[in-house]
Short mmCIF file of N, CA and C in Angstrom, two decimals:
data_model
loop_
_atom_site.label_atom_id
_atom_site.label_comp_id
_atom_site.label_asym_id
_atom_site.label_seq_id
_atom_site.Cartn_x
_atom_site.Cartn_y
_atom_site.Cartn_z
N UNK U 9 -12.61 -2.04 1.45
CA UNK U 9 -13.00 -0.19 1.67
C UNK U 9 -13.29 -0.44 2.96
N UNK U 10 -14.11 -0.50 3.82
CA UNK U 10 -14.99 -0.21 4.88
C UNK U 10 -13.78 -0.69 5.70
N UNK U 11 -13.37 -2.41 5.99
CA UNK U 11 -12.13 -2.31 7.32
C UNK U 11 -11.25 -1.21 7.15
N UNK U 12 -10.88 -0.59 5.64
CA UNK U 12 -9.92 0.01 5.65
C UNK U 12 -10.02 1.35 6.57
N UNK U 13 -10.88 1.69 6.15
CA UNK U 13 -11.47 2.94 6.54
C UNK U 13 -11.70 3.57 8.12
N UNK U 14 -12.40 1.79 8.51
CA UNK U 14 -12.67 1.37 10.03
C UNK U 14 -11.46 1.84 10.29
N UNK U 15 -10.40 1.19 10.01
CA UNK U 15 -8.96 0.51 10.58
C UNK U 15 -8.62 2.39 10.59
N UNK U 16 -8.81 3.19 10.26
CA UNK U 16 -8.29 4.26 10.18
C UNK U 16 -8.96 5.24 11.36
N UNK U 17 -10.33 4.64 12.12
CA UNK U 17 -10.61 5.40 12.51
C UNK U 17 -11.80 6.46 12.16
N UNK U 18 -11.84 5.85 10.81
CA UNK U 18 -13.59 6.91 10.33
C UNK U 18 -14.66 5.77 10.25
N UNK U 19 -15.73 6.39 10.38
CA UNK U 19 -16.94 5.84 10.50
C UNK U 19 -18.31 6.80 9.41
N UNK U 20 -18.26 5.69 8.70
CA UNK U 20 -19.89 6.15 8.34
C UNK U 20 -19.20 6.81 6.49
N UNK U 21 -17.96 6.40 5.77
CA UNK U 21 -17.57 7.40 4.52
C UNK U 21 -18.39 6.71 3.52
N UNK U 22 -18.88 7.41 2.77
CA UNK U 22 -19.73 7.02 1.71
C UNK U 22 -18.50 6.92 0.37
N UNK U 23 -19.07 5.96 -0.02
CA UNK U 23 -18.41 5.71 -1.72
C UNK U 23 -17.72 7.30 -2.61
N UNK U 24 -18.85 8.18 -2.72
CA UNK U 24 -18.65 9.18 -3.36
C UNK U 24 -17.15 10.23 -2.19
N UNK U 25 -17.28 10.28 -1.36
CA UNK U 25 -16.26 10.90 -0.42
C UNK U 25 -14.30 9.92 -0.51
N UNK U 26 -14.98 8.20 -0.40
CA UNK U 26 -13.36 7.73 -0.95
C UNK U 26 -13.33 7.88 -2.25
N UNK U 27 -14.29 8.24 -3.84
CA UNK U 27 -14.11 9.11 -4.46
C UNK U 27 -13.16 9.59 -4.88
N UNK U 28 -14.15 11.24 -4.10
CA UNK U 28 -12.84 12.25 -4.40
C UNK U 28 -11.32 12.28 -3.87
N UNK U 29 -11.41 11.55 -2.34
CA UNK U 29 -10.61 11.09 -1.84
C UNK U 29 -8.84 10.62 -2.86
N UNK U 30 -9.45 9.97 -3.72
CA UNK U 30 -8.78 8.63 -4.74
C UNK U 30 -8.61 9.61 -5.67
N UNK U 31 -9.41 10.81 -6.35
CA UNK U 31 -8.81 11.86 -7.17
C UNK U 31 -8.02 12.60 -6.59
N UNK U 32 -8.00 13.27 -5.30
CA UNK U 32 -7.23 14.29 -4.96
C UNK U 32 -5.31 13.47 -4.91
N UNK U 33 -6.00 12.72 -4.52
CA UNK U 33 -4.37 11.52 -4.28
C UNK U 33 -4.14 11.40 -5.86
N UNK U 34 -4.96 11.00 -6.32
CA UNK U 34 -4.64 11.23 -8.03
C UNK U 34 -3.29 12.04 -8.40
N UNK U 35 -4.31 13.40 -8.45
CA UNK U 35 -3.33 13.92 -8.60
C UNK U 35 -1.89 14.22 -7.80
N UNK U 36 -1.86 14.25 -6.11
CA UNK U 36 -0.94 14.48 -6.01
C UNK U 36 0.29 13.38 -5.80
N UNK U 37 0.05 11.88 -6.33
CA UNK U 37 0.83 11.33 -7.27
C UNK U 37 1.05 12.07 -9.11
N UNK U 38 -0.04 11.67 -9.20
CA UNK U 38 0.72 12.39 -10.62
C UNK U 38 2.14 13.36 -10.58
N UNK U 39 2.36 14.92 -9.69
CA UNK U 39 2.52 15.69 -9.14
C UNK U 39 4.24 14.80 -8.76
N UNK U 40 4.06 13.70 -8.09
CA UNK U 40 5.20 13.38 -7.51
C UNK U 40 6.33 12.69 -8.28
N UNK U 41 5.43 12.46 -9.96
CA UNK U 41 5.80 11.36 -10.37
C UNK U 41 7.03 11.92 -11.49
N UNK U 42 6.14 12.81 -11.54
CA UNK U 42 6.29 14.43 -13.02
C UNK U 42 7.09 15.27 -12.41
N UNK U 43 7.46 15.27 -11.25
CA UNK U 43 8.27 16.08 -10.26
C UNK U 43 9.99 16.15 -11.71
N UNK U 44 10.76 17.29 -11.67
CA UNK U 44 11.69 17.18 -11.56
C UNK U 44 13.13 16.95 -10.63
N UNK U 45 13.72 16.05 -10.98
CA UNK U 45 14.84 15.22 -10.13
C UNK U 45 15.98 16.18 -10.49
N UNK U 46 16.14 16.74 -10.72
CA UNK U 46 17.35 18.03 -10.72
C UNK U 46 17.39 18.94 -9.88
N UNK U 47 16.82 18.80 -9.89
CA UNK U 47 15.98 20.72 -9.54
C UNK U 47 16.52 20.94 -7.71
N UNK U 48 16.70 20.06 -6.86
CA UNK U 48 17.45 20.48 -5.78
C UNK U 48 17.73 18.91 -5.21
N UNK U 49 18.65 19.45 -4.06
CA UNK U 49 19.12 17.73 -3.55
C UNK U 49 17.65 17.10 -2.75
N UNK U 50 17.74 15.83 -3.19
CA UNK U 50 16.96 14.80 -2.42
C UNK U 50 17.08 14.49 -1.24
N UNK U 51 16.72 14.88 -0.44
CA UNK U 51 17.05 13.65 0.92
C UNK U 51 16.48 12.04 1.25
N UNK U 52 17.15 11.55 1.51
CA UNK U 52 16.91 9.96 1.58
C UNK U 52 17.13 9.40 3.13
N UNK U 53 16.58 7.89 2.52
CA UNK U 53 16.55 7.19 3.73
C UNK U 53 16.95 6.13 3.43
N UNK U 54 17.81 4.92 3.93
CA UNK U 54 18.22 3.68 3.54
C UNK U 54 17.90 3.33 4.72
N UNK U 55 17.84 1.90 4.72
CA UNK U 55 17.76 0.88 5.78
C UNK U 55 17.52 -0.65 5.31
N UNK U 56 18.18 -1.37 6.22
CA UNK U 56 18.57 -2.50 5.92
C UNK U 56 18.34 -3.12 7.41
N UNK U 57 18.43 -4.57 7.62
CA UNK U 57 17.38 -5.49 8.11
C UNK U 57 18.04 -7.25 8.59
N UNK U 58 18.06 -7.47 9.17
CA UNK U 58 19.27 -8.81 9.92
C UNK U 58 18.80 -9.87 10.79
N UNK U 59 17.26 -10.43 9.90
CA UNK U 59 16.88 -11.35 10.67
C UNK U 59 17.29 -12.81 11.19
N UNK U 60 17.43 -13.58 12.43
CA UNK U 60 18.52 -14.37 12.91
C UNK U 60 17.32 -15.35 13.06
N UNK U 61 16.71 -16.70 13.30
CA UNK U 61 16.45 -17.70 13.16
C UNK U 61 16.48 -17.73 14.53
N UNK U 62 15.53 -18.03 15.85
CA UNK U 62 16.56 -18.77 17.21
C UNK U 62 15.55 -19.93 17.08
N UNK U 63 16.29 -20.85 17.50
CA UNK U 63 15.91 -22.07 18.36
C UNK U 63 15.43 -22.34 19.15
N UNK U 64 15.01 -22.37 20.03
CA UNK U 64 14.54 -22.61 21.42
C UNK U 64 14.44 -23.86 21.48
N UNK U 65 14.54 -24.53 23.09
CA UNK U 65 14.18 -25.64 23.52
C UNK U 65 15.69 -27.55 22.30
N UNK U 66 16.24 -26.21 22.30
CA UNK U 66 17.95 -27.23 21.68
C UNK U 66 17.82 -28.88 22.45
N UNK U 67 18.63 -29.87 22.04
CA UNK U 67 18.60 -30.64 22.82
C UNK U 67 20.05 -30.25 23.93
N UNK U 68 19.55 -31.09 25.64
CA UNK U 68 20.22 -30.38 26.17
C UNK U 68 20.07 -29.56 27.32
N UNK U 69 18.99 -28.73 26.90
CA UNK U 69 18.05 -27.57 27.16
C UNK U 69 19.29 -26.23 27.66
N UNK U 70 19.27 -26.70 25.80
CA UNK U 70 20.22 -24.95 26.02
C UNK U 70 19.20 -24.59 24.66
N UNK U 71 19.46 -23.28 24.65
CA UNK U 71 19.30 -22.10 23.51
C UNK U 71 20.13 -21.68 22.18
N UNK U 72 19.72 -21.44 21.18
CA UNK U 72 20.71 -20.96 20.41
C UNK U 72 20.54 -19.93 20.19
N UNK U 73 21.39 -18.99 20.87
CA UNK U 73 21.34 -17.61 20.12
C UNK U 73 21.56 -16.76 19.25
N UNK U 74 22.11 -15.64 18.84
CA UNK U 74 22.32 -14.80 17.83
C UNK U 74 23.76 -15.78 17.74
N UNK U 75 24.41 -16.05 16.29
CA UNK U 75 25.76 -16.15 15.67
C UNK U 75 26.04 -17.91 16.27
N UNK U 76 24.58 -18.49 16.62
CA UNK U 76 24.95 -19.74 16.76
C UNK U 76 25.40 -19.96 18.47
N UNK U 77 25.56 -18.73 19.34
CA UNK U 77 26.14 -18.45 20.73
C UNK U 77 25.12 -19.82 21.27
N UNK U 78 25.80 -20.88 22.51
CA UNK U 78 24.75 -21.73 22.67
C UNK U 78 24.85 -21.07 24.30
N UNK U 79 23.42 -20.79 25.30
CA UNK U 79 23.09 -19.98 26.47
C UNK U 79 22.50 -21.24 26.99
N UNK U 80 23.53 -21.52 28.28
CA UNK U 80 22.32 -22.59 28.98
C UNK U 80 21.12 -21.37 29.40
N UNK U 81 20.00 -22.46 30.05
CA UNK U 81 18.83 -22.07 30.57
C UNK U 81 18.67 -21.89 31.93
#
């Protein structure tokens, strides 16, 4: 827990402070999980990703780029 707190730029947080924060978060999470889903329209964002492994240093001094295209160095 100390490493997490330090990564957030907070120094010297006591265990009781962490406990209090956790209790506050528990109530927020409970409110979120039990909210009515038919009251208002809810906005959302969807994301998708495609990763392509590029092999450098292929035989013949060429690189394989996206979709297997060959590019000379």
